[in-house]
Amino acid sequence: MIDKIKELISEAESFKAQSKDEVEAFRIKYLGKKGLLNDFFAEFKNVANDQKKEFGQTINKLKKTAEDKVNALKAELESTEEVKGIYGDLSRPGGEPVQIGARHPISIVKNQIIDIFSRIGFNVSEGPEIEDDWHNFTALNLPEYHPARDMQDTFFIQTDPDILLRTHTSSVQVRYMENNTPPIRTISPGRVYRNEAISARSHCFFHQLEGLYIDKDVSFADLKQTLQHFTSEMFGKSEIRLRPSYFPFTEPSAEIDVYWGGLETETDYKITKGTGWLEIGGCGMVDPNVLENCKIDSTEYSGFAFGVGIDRIAMLLHQIGDIRLLSENDVRFLEQFKSAL
Ligand code: PHE
């Protein structure tokens, strides 16, 4: 009997397995309830007294050998499985192509505008969306109680009237002039907020891109030429209309309209309100008070500023009839911009 056990010990020592199932079968054969070891232990009482010691030692050795083998094989199989987990089955054919996302139409249009202005020497600057009264209003020639503050329904942060969500990107003009000296050529894209009813045409947040040009002898003609260059690059159309308007921070001021014409599609009709013209923003010569507020000598320098609505431009270019689509993140809508830039 002892010889039989010794044979089993060397069998167990040389056992090899390819899978967890084989290891389990081995474990059951040796260590299971009805396994060999239990049979030998049951046999113990029948063994002659003088052999008991050797018999006991041998079955204990068999037990230990089988247990060690099971543990070693399990560890080995797990570590090879881990490797498979990292690299997968390297011989497998290529699977489904990875789904590539699309840029948001606002980002597409923003990048196009940045490209156009970068080519004529403008850099890109940014400012915070949570602003203080000074940068959003006061420095822009809108002192407290100025009636024009009502033009922009403001969201205030908690109860502090000094902290608000910026209502326009003109706040970045102020920050830029405070921190840089002329000549200045910068554009500032960003999100702005107004407490307005949400509809197909307006939203409580949208995107603007501010432009600021400060140097010696800058004139209104420079402003008009710059805007015309922009619209012809952006839309392939350079017919623009500057309608006299009012902004406290520019003098004179104008509203910028682009002639889109056509009216072929329902969306064009809707977006241009049936006139063929689309207002894309405001502009004007920077008011000397604003320059002085930002510590720029208004007797030496002049400049122009403009602010255009990115959402409006995106809607026109991509025939989007409802501004709300731009913030709903409906994948069926966003997927359509895969082929765009
Ligand atoms: N900040 C103005 C608006 O939001 C646009 C503007 C920018 C007008 C710069 C003039 C100069 O309506």
Coordinates of C-alpha atoms and ligand atoms in Angstrom, one line a residue:
M1 CA 0.0 0.0 0.0
I2 CA 2.8 2.4 0.9
D3 CA 4.4 1.8 -2.5
K4 CA 1.1 2.6 -4.2
I5 CA 1.0 5.9 -2.3
K6 CA 4.6 6.7 -3.3
E7 CA 3.7 6.1 -6.9
L8 CA 0.8 8.6 -6.5
I9 CA 3.1 11.1 -5.0
S10 CA 5.4 11.1 -8.0
E11 CA 2.4 11.1 -10.3
A12 CA 1.0 14.2 -8.5
E13 CA 4.4 15.9 -8.7
S14 CA 4.6 15.6 -12.4
F15 CA 1.0 16.5 -13.1
K16 CA 0.5 19.3 -15.7
A17 CA -2.8 21.1 -16.6
Q18 CA -3.9 23.4 -19.4
S19 CA -7.1 24.6 -17.9
K20 CA -8.8 25.3 -14.6
D21 CA -11.2 22.3 -15.2
E22 CA -8.2 19.9 -15.4
V23 CA -6.9 21.3 -12.1
E24 CA -10.3 20.9 -10.5
A25 CA -10.5 17.3 -11.7
F26 CA -7.1 16.7 -10.2
R27 CA -8.2 18.3 -6.9
I28 CA -11.3 16.2 -6.7
K29 CA -9.4 13.0 -7.5
Y30 CA -6.9 13.5 -4.7
L31 CA -8.4 15.9 -2.2
G32 CA -12.2 15.6 -2.7
K33 CA -14.6 14.1 -0.3
K34 CA -14.5 10.8 -2.1
G35 CA -10.9 11.3 -3.1
L36 CA -7.9 9.1 -2.8
L37 CA -6.6 10.7 0.4
N38 CA -9.8 10.2 2.3
D39 CA -9.7 6.5 1.2
F40 CA -6.2 6.2 2.6
F41 CA -7.1 8.0 5.8
A42 CA -10.0 5.6 6.3
E43 CA -7.6 2.8 5.7
F44 CA -5.3 4.0 8.5
K45 CA -7.1 2.0 11.2
N46 CA -6.5 -1.3 9.3
V47 CA -2.8 -0.7 9.0
A48 CA -0.5 -2.8 11.2
N49 CA 0.8 -0.9 14.2
D50 CA 4.5 -1.1 13.2
Q51 CA 3.6 0.4 9.8
K52 CA 1.3 3.1 11.1
K53 CA 4.1 5.7 11.4
E54 CA 5.4 5.3 7.9
F55 CA 2.0 5.0 6.4
G56 CA 0.9 8.2 8.2
Q57 CA 3.9 10.2 7.0
T58 CA 3.5 9.0 3.4
I59 CA -0.2 10.0 3.1
N60 CA 0.6 13.4 4.7
K61 CA 3.3 13.8 2.1
L62 CA 0.8 12.9 -0.6
K63 CA -1.7 15.4 0.8
K64 CA 0.9 18.2 0.9
T65 CA 2.1 17.4 -2.6
A66 CA -1.4 17.4 -4.1
E67 CA -2.3 20.7 -2.3
D68 CA 0.9 22.4 -3.4
K69 CA 0.3 21.3 -6.9
V70 CA -3.3 22.6 -7.0
N71 CA -2.1 26.0 -5.7
A72 CA 0.8 26.3 -8.1
L73 CA -1.3 25.4 -11.1
K74 CA -4.0 27.8 -10.2
A75 CA -1.6 30.7 -9.8
E76 CA 0.1 29.8 -13.1
L77 CA -3.2 29.7 -15.1
E78 CA -4.3 33.0 -13.5
S79 CA -1.2 34.8 -14.5
T80 CA -1.4 33.6 -18.1
E81 CA -5.1 34.7 -18.1
E82 CA -4.1 38.2 -17.0
V83 CA -1.7 38.5 -20.0
K84 CA -4.6 37.5 -22.2
G85 CA -6.8 40.1 -20.6
I86 CA -4.4 42.9 -21.4
Y87 CA -3.6 42.0 -25.0
G88 CA -6.6 39.9 -26.0
D89 CA -6.3 37.2 -28.4
L90 CA -3.6 38.5 -30.7
S91 CA -4.6 36.2 -33.6
R92 CA -8.2 37.5 -33.7
P93 CA -9.2 39.4 -36.9
G94 CA -9.8 43.2 -36.5
G95 CA -13.2 43.9 -34.9
E96 CA -15.7 46.6 -35.3
P97 CA -14.2 50.0 -36.2
V98 CA -14.1 52.3 -33.2
Q99 CA -16.9 54.9 -33.3
I100 CA -15.4 58.4 -33.7
G101 CA -17.2 61.3 -32.1
A102 CA -17.9 64.5 -33.9
R103 CA -17.0 68.1 -33.0
H104 CA -19.9 70.2 -31.8
P105 CA -21.1 72.7 -34.4
I106 CA -20.3 75.5 -32.0
S107 CA -16.7 74.3 -31.8
I108 CA -16.5 73.9 -35.6
V109 CA -17.7 77.4 -36.2
K110 CA -15.6 78.9 -33.4
N111 CA -12.5 77.3 -34.8
Q112 CA -13.3 78.6 -38.3
I113 CA -13.6 82.1 -37.0
I114 CA -10.4 81.8 -35.0
D115 CA -8.6 80.6 -38.2
I116 CA -9.8 83.6 -40.1
F117 CA -8.7 86.1 -37.5
S118 CA -5.4 84.3 -36.7
R119 CA -4.4 84.8 -40.3
I120 CA -4.7 88.6 -40.0
G121 CA -2.7 88.8 -36.8
F122 CA -5.3 88.4 -34.0
N123 CA -4.5 86.2 -31.0
V124 CA -7.0 84.4 -28.8
S125 CA -7.7 85.4 -25.3
E126 CA -10.2 84.2 -22.7
G127 CA -11.9 85.3 -19.5
P128 CA -14.0 83.9 -16.8
E129 CA -17.7 83.2 -17.2
I130 CA -18.4 84.3 -13.6
E131 CA -17.6 88.0 -13.7
D132 CA -17.7 91.0 -11.5
D133 CA -19.6 94.1 -12.1
W134 CA -16.5 96.1 -13.0
H135 CA -15.5 94.0 -16.0
N136 CA -19.0 93.2 -17.3
F137 CA -20.5 96.7 -16.8
T138 CA -18.7 99.6 -15.0
A139 CA -15.4 99.6 -16.9
L140 CA -17.4 99.3 -20.1
N141 CA -19.0 102.7 -19.5
L142 CA -22.1 101.3 -17.8
P143 CA -22.0 102.8 -14.4
E144 CA -24.5 101.7 -11.7
Y145 CA -28.1 102.7 -12.6
H146 CA -27.2 103.2 -16.3
P147 CA -30.4 102.4 -18.2
A148 CA -28.5 100.3 -20.7
R149 CA -27.9 97.7 -18.1
D150 CA -31.5 96.6 -18.7
M151 CA -30.6 95.7 -22.3
Q152 CA -29.0 92.6 -20.9
D153 CA -31.0 90.6 -18.4
T154 CA -28.4 89.5 -15.9
F155 CA -28.1 86.4 -13.8
F156 CA -26.6 87.3 -10.5
I157 CA -24.7 84.8 -8.4
Q158 CA -26.6 84.4 -5.1
T159 CA -27.4 87.7 -3.6
D160 CA -24.2 89.5 -4.3
P161 CA -24.9 92.1 -7.1
D162 CA -21.2 92.4 -7.7
I163 CA -20.8 88.8 -8.9
L164 CA -22.7 87.7 -12.0
L165 CA -22.6 85.4 -15.1
R166 CA -21.1 87.5 -17.8
T167 CA -23.7 88.8 -20.3
H168 CA -21.3 89.3 -23.1
T169 CA -17.6 88.6 -24.0
S170 CA -16.9 92.4 -23.9
S171 CA -15.8 91.7 -20.3
V172 CA -12.7 90.0 -21.8
Q173 CA -11.8 93.3 -23.6
V174 CA -11.5 95.0 -20.3
R175 CA -9.4 92.2 -18.8
Y176 CA -7.1 92.2 -21.9
M177 CA -6.6 95.9 -21.9
E178 CA -5.9 95.9 -18.2
N179 CA -3.1 93.4 -18.7
N180 CA -1.6 94.3 -22.1
T181 CA -0.4 97.4 -23.8
P182 CA -1.2 98.5 -27.4
P183 CA -1.0 97.5 -30.1
I184 CA -3.7 95.0 -29.3
R185 CA -5.3 92.5 -31.7
T186 CA -7.2 89.9 -29.9
I187 CA -10.4 87.8 -30.2
S188 CA -12.1 86.2 -27.3
P189 CA -14.6 83.4 -27.8
G190 CA -16.8 82.2 -25.0
R191 CA -20.1 81.4 -23.4
V192 CA -22.4 84.2 -22.2
Y193 CA -25.6 84.1 -20.2
R194 CA -28.8 86.2 -20.2
N195 CA -32.0 85.8 -18.3
E196 CA -34.2 85.4 -21.4
A197 CA -37.1 83.1 -22.2
I198 CA -35.9 80.1 -24.1
S199 CA -37.3 79.7 -27.6
A200 CA -36.3 78.5 -31.0
R201 CA -34.4 81.8 -31.6
S202 CA -33.0 82.6 -28.1
H203 CA -31.5 80.8 -25.2
C204 CA -30.4 81.8 -21.7
F205 CA -26.9 80.9 -22.7
F206 CA -25.1 81.2 -26.0
H207 CA -21.7 81.9 -27.5
Q208 CA -20.0 85.1 -28.6
L209 CA -16.7 86.0 -30.1
E210 CA -15.3 89.4 -29.2
G211 CA -12.8 91.2 -31.3
L212 CA -10.6 94.1 -30.1
Y213 CA -8.1 96.1 -32.1
I214 CA -6.3 99.0 -30.4
D215 CA -3.5 101.0 -32.0
K216 CA -2.6 104.5 -33.2
D217 CA -4.9 105.9 -35.8
V218 CA -7.4 103.1 -36.1
S219 CA -10.5 104.2 -38.0
F220 CA -14.0 103.1 -38.6
A221 CA -12.9 102.1 -42.2
D222 CA -10.5 99.6 -40.6
L223 CA -13.4 98.1 -38.7
K224 CA -15.6 97.8 -41.7
Q225 CA -12.8 96.3 -43.8
T226 CA -12.0 93.8 -41.1
L227 CA -15.6 92.7 -40.8
Q228 CA -16.0 92.5 -44.6
H229 CA -12.9 90.3 -44.8
F230 CA -14.4 88.1 -42.1
T231 CA -17.8 87.6 -43.7
S232 CA -16.3 86.9 -47.1
E233 CA -14.0 84.3 -45.6
M234 CA -16.7 82.8 -43.4
F235 CA -19.7 82.9 -45.7
G236 CA -18.3 83.6 -49.1
K237 CA -20.4 86.7 -49.0
S238 CA -19.0 90.2 -48.3
E239 CA -22.2 92.2 -48.5
I240 CA -22.6 93.6 -45.0
R241 CA -24.7 96.3 -43.6
L242 CA -23.7 98.4 -40.6
R243 CA -26.9 99.8 -39.0
P244 CA -26.4 102.7 -36.6
S245 CA -27.0 101.4 -33.0
Y246 CA -26.0 102.1 -29.5
F247 CA -23.6 100.4 -27.1
P248 CA -22.3 102.3 -24.1
F249 CA -18.8 101.0 -24.7
T250 CA -18.5 102.1 -28.4
E251 CA -19.0 105.4 -30.1
P252 CA -20.1 105.3 -32.9
S253 CA -21.8 101.9 -32.7
A254 CA -23.4 99.7 -35.3
E255 CA -25.2 96.4 -35.7
I256 CA -23.6 94.1 -38.2
D257 CA -25.9 92.4 -40.7
V258 CA -24.8 89.9 -43.4
Y259 CA -26.8 89.5 -46.5
W260 CA -27.6 85.9 -46.8
G261 CA -30.1 86.4 -49.6
G262 CA -31.6 83.3 -51.1
L263 CA -34.5 82.5 -48.8
E264 CA -34.6 79.2 -50.7
T265 CA -34.9 77.1 -47.7
E266 CA -37.3 77.3 -44.8
T267 CA -34.5 77.6 -42.4
D268 CA -32.9 80.6 -44.2
Y269 CA -36.4 82.2 -44.1
K270 CA -36.8 81.5 -40.4
I271 CA -33.3 82.6 -39.4
T272 CA -33.4 85.8 -41.4
K273 CA -37.0 86.5 -40.5
G274 CA -37.8 86.6 -44.2
T275 CA -35.6 89.6 -45.0
G276 CA -32.5 87.8 -46.3
W277 CA -30.4 89.8 -43.8
L278 CA -29.0 88.3 -40.6
E279 CA -27.8 90.3 -37.7
I280 CA -24.6 88.6 -36.5
G281 CA -23.5 91.0 -33.8
G282 CA -22.6 94.5 -32.8
C283 CA -19.5 96.7 -33.2
G284 CA -18.1 100.2 -32.9
M285 CA -15.1 102.4 -32.1
V286 CA -14.0 101.8 -28.5
D287 CA -15.3 104.6 -26.3
P288 CA -12.4 106.8 -24.9
N289 CA -13.9 106.3 -21.4
V290 CA -13.4 102.5 -21.7
L291 CA -9.7 103.0 -22.8
E292 CA -9.2 105.4 -19.8
N293 CA -10.8 102.9 -17.4
C294 CA -8.3 100.4 -18.6
K295 CA -5.4 102.8 -18.3
I296 CA -4.8 103.3 -22.0
D297 CA -4.2 106.9 -23.1
S298 CA -7.2 107.7 -25.3
T299 CA -5.4 110.7 -26.8
E300 CA -2.7 108.5 -28.2
Y301 CA -4.7 105.3 -29.0
S302 CA -8.0 104.4 -30.6
G303 CA -9.5 101.2 -31.6
F304 CA -12.5 99.1 -32.6
A305 CA -14.4 96.3 -31.0
F306 CA -17.0 93.9 -32.2
G307 CA -19.0 90.9 -30.9
V308 CA -20.5 88.3 -33.0
G309 CA -22.9 85.5 -32.1
I310 CA -21.3 82.1 -32.8
D311 CA -24.7 80.2 -32.4
R312 CA -26.3 82.4 -35.0
I313 CA -23.5 81.8 -37.5
A314 CA -23.6 78.1 -36.8
M315 CA -27.3 78.0 -37.4
L316 CA -27.0 79.8 -40.6
L317 CA -24.1 77.8 -42.0
H318 CA -25.5 74.4 -41.0
Q319 CA -29.2 75.2 -41.5
I320 CA -30.1 74.6 -37.9
G321 CA -33.7 75.9 -37.3
D322 CA -33.8 75.8 -33.5
I323 CA -31.1 77.1 -31.2
R324 CA -32.1 74.6 -28.5
L325 CA -30.6 71.8 -30.6
L326 CA -27.2 73.3 -29.8
S327 CA -27.4 72.5 -26.1
E328 CA -29.5 69.3 -26.0
N329 CA -26.6 67.0 -26.9
D330 CA -28.9 64.7 -28.9
V331 CA -26.5 62.2 -30.5
R332 CA -28.6 62.0 -33.7
F333 CA -28.1 65.7 -34.2
L334 CA -24.4 65.8 -33.2
E335 CA -23.5 62.8 -35.4
Q336 CA -24.4 64.9 -38.5
F337 CA -21.3 67.0 -38.0
K338 CA -18.8 64.1 -38.4
S339 CA -17.8 65.2 -41.9
A340 CA -17.4 68.8 -40.9
L341 CA -14.0 70.2 -39.8
Ligands
PHE1 N1 -21.3 93.2 -26.3 C1 -22.3 93.5 -27.3 C2 -23.5 92.6 -27.1 O1 -23.4 91.6 -26.5 C3 -21.7 93.3 -28.7 C4 -20.6 94.3 -28.9 C5 -19.3 94.0 -28.8 C6 -20.9 95.6 -29.4 C7 -18.3 94.9 -29.0 C8 -19.9 96.5 -29.7 C9 -18.6 96.2 -29.5 O2 -24.5 92.8 -27.7

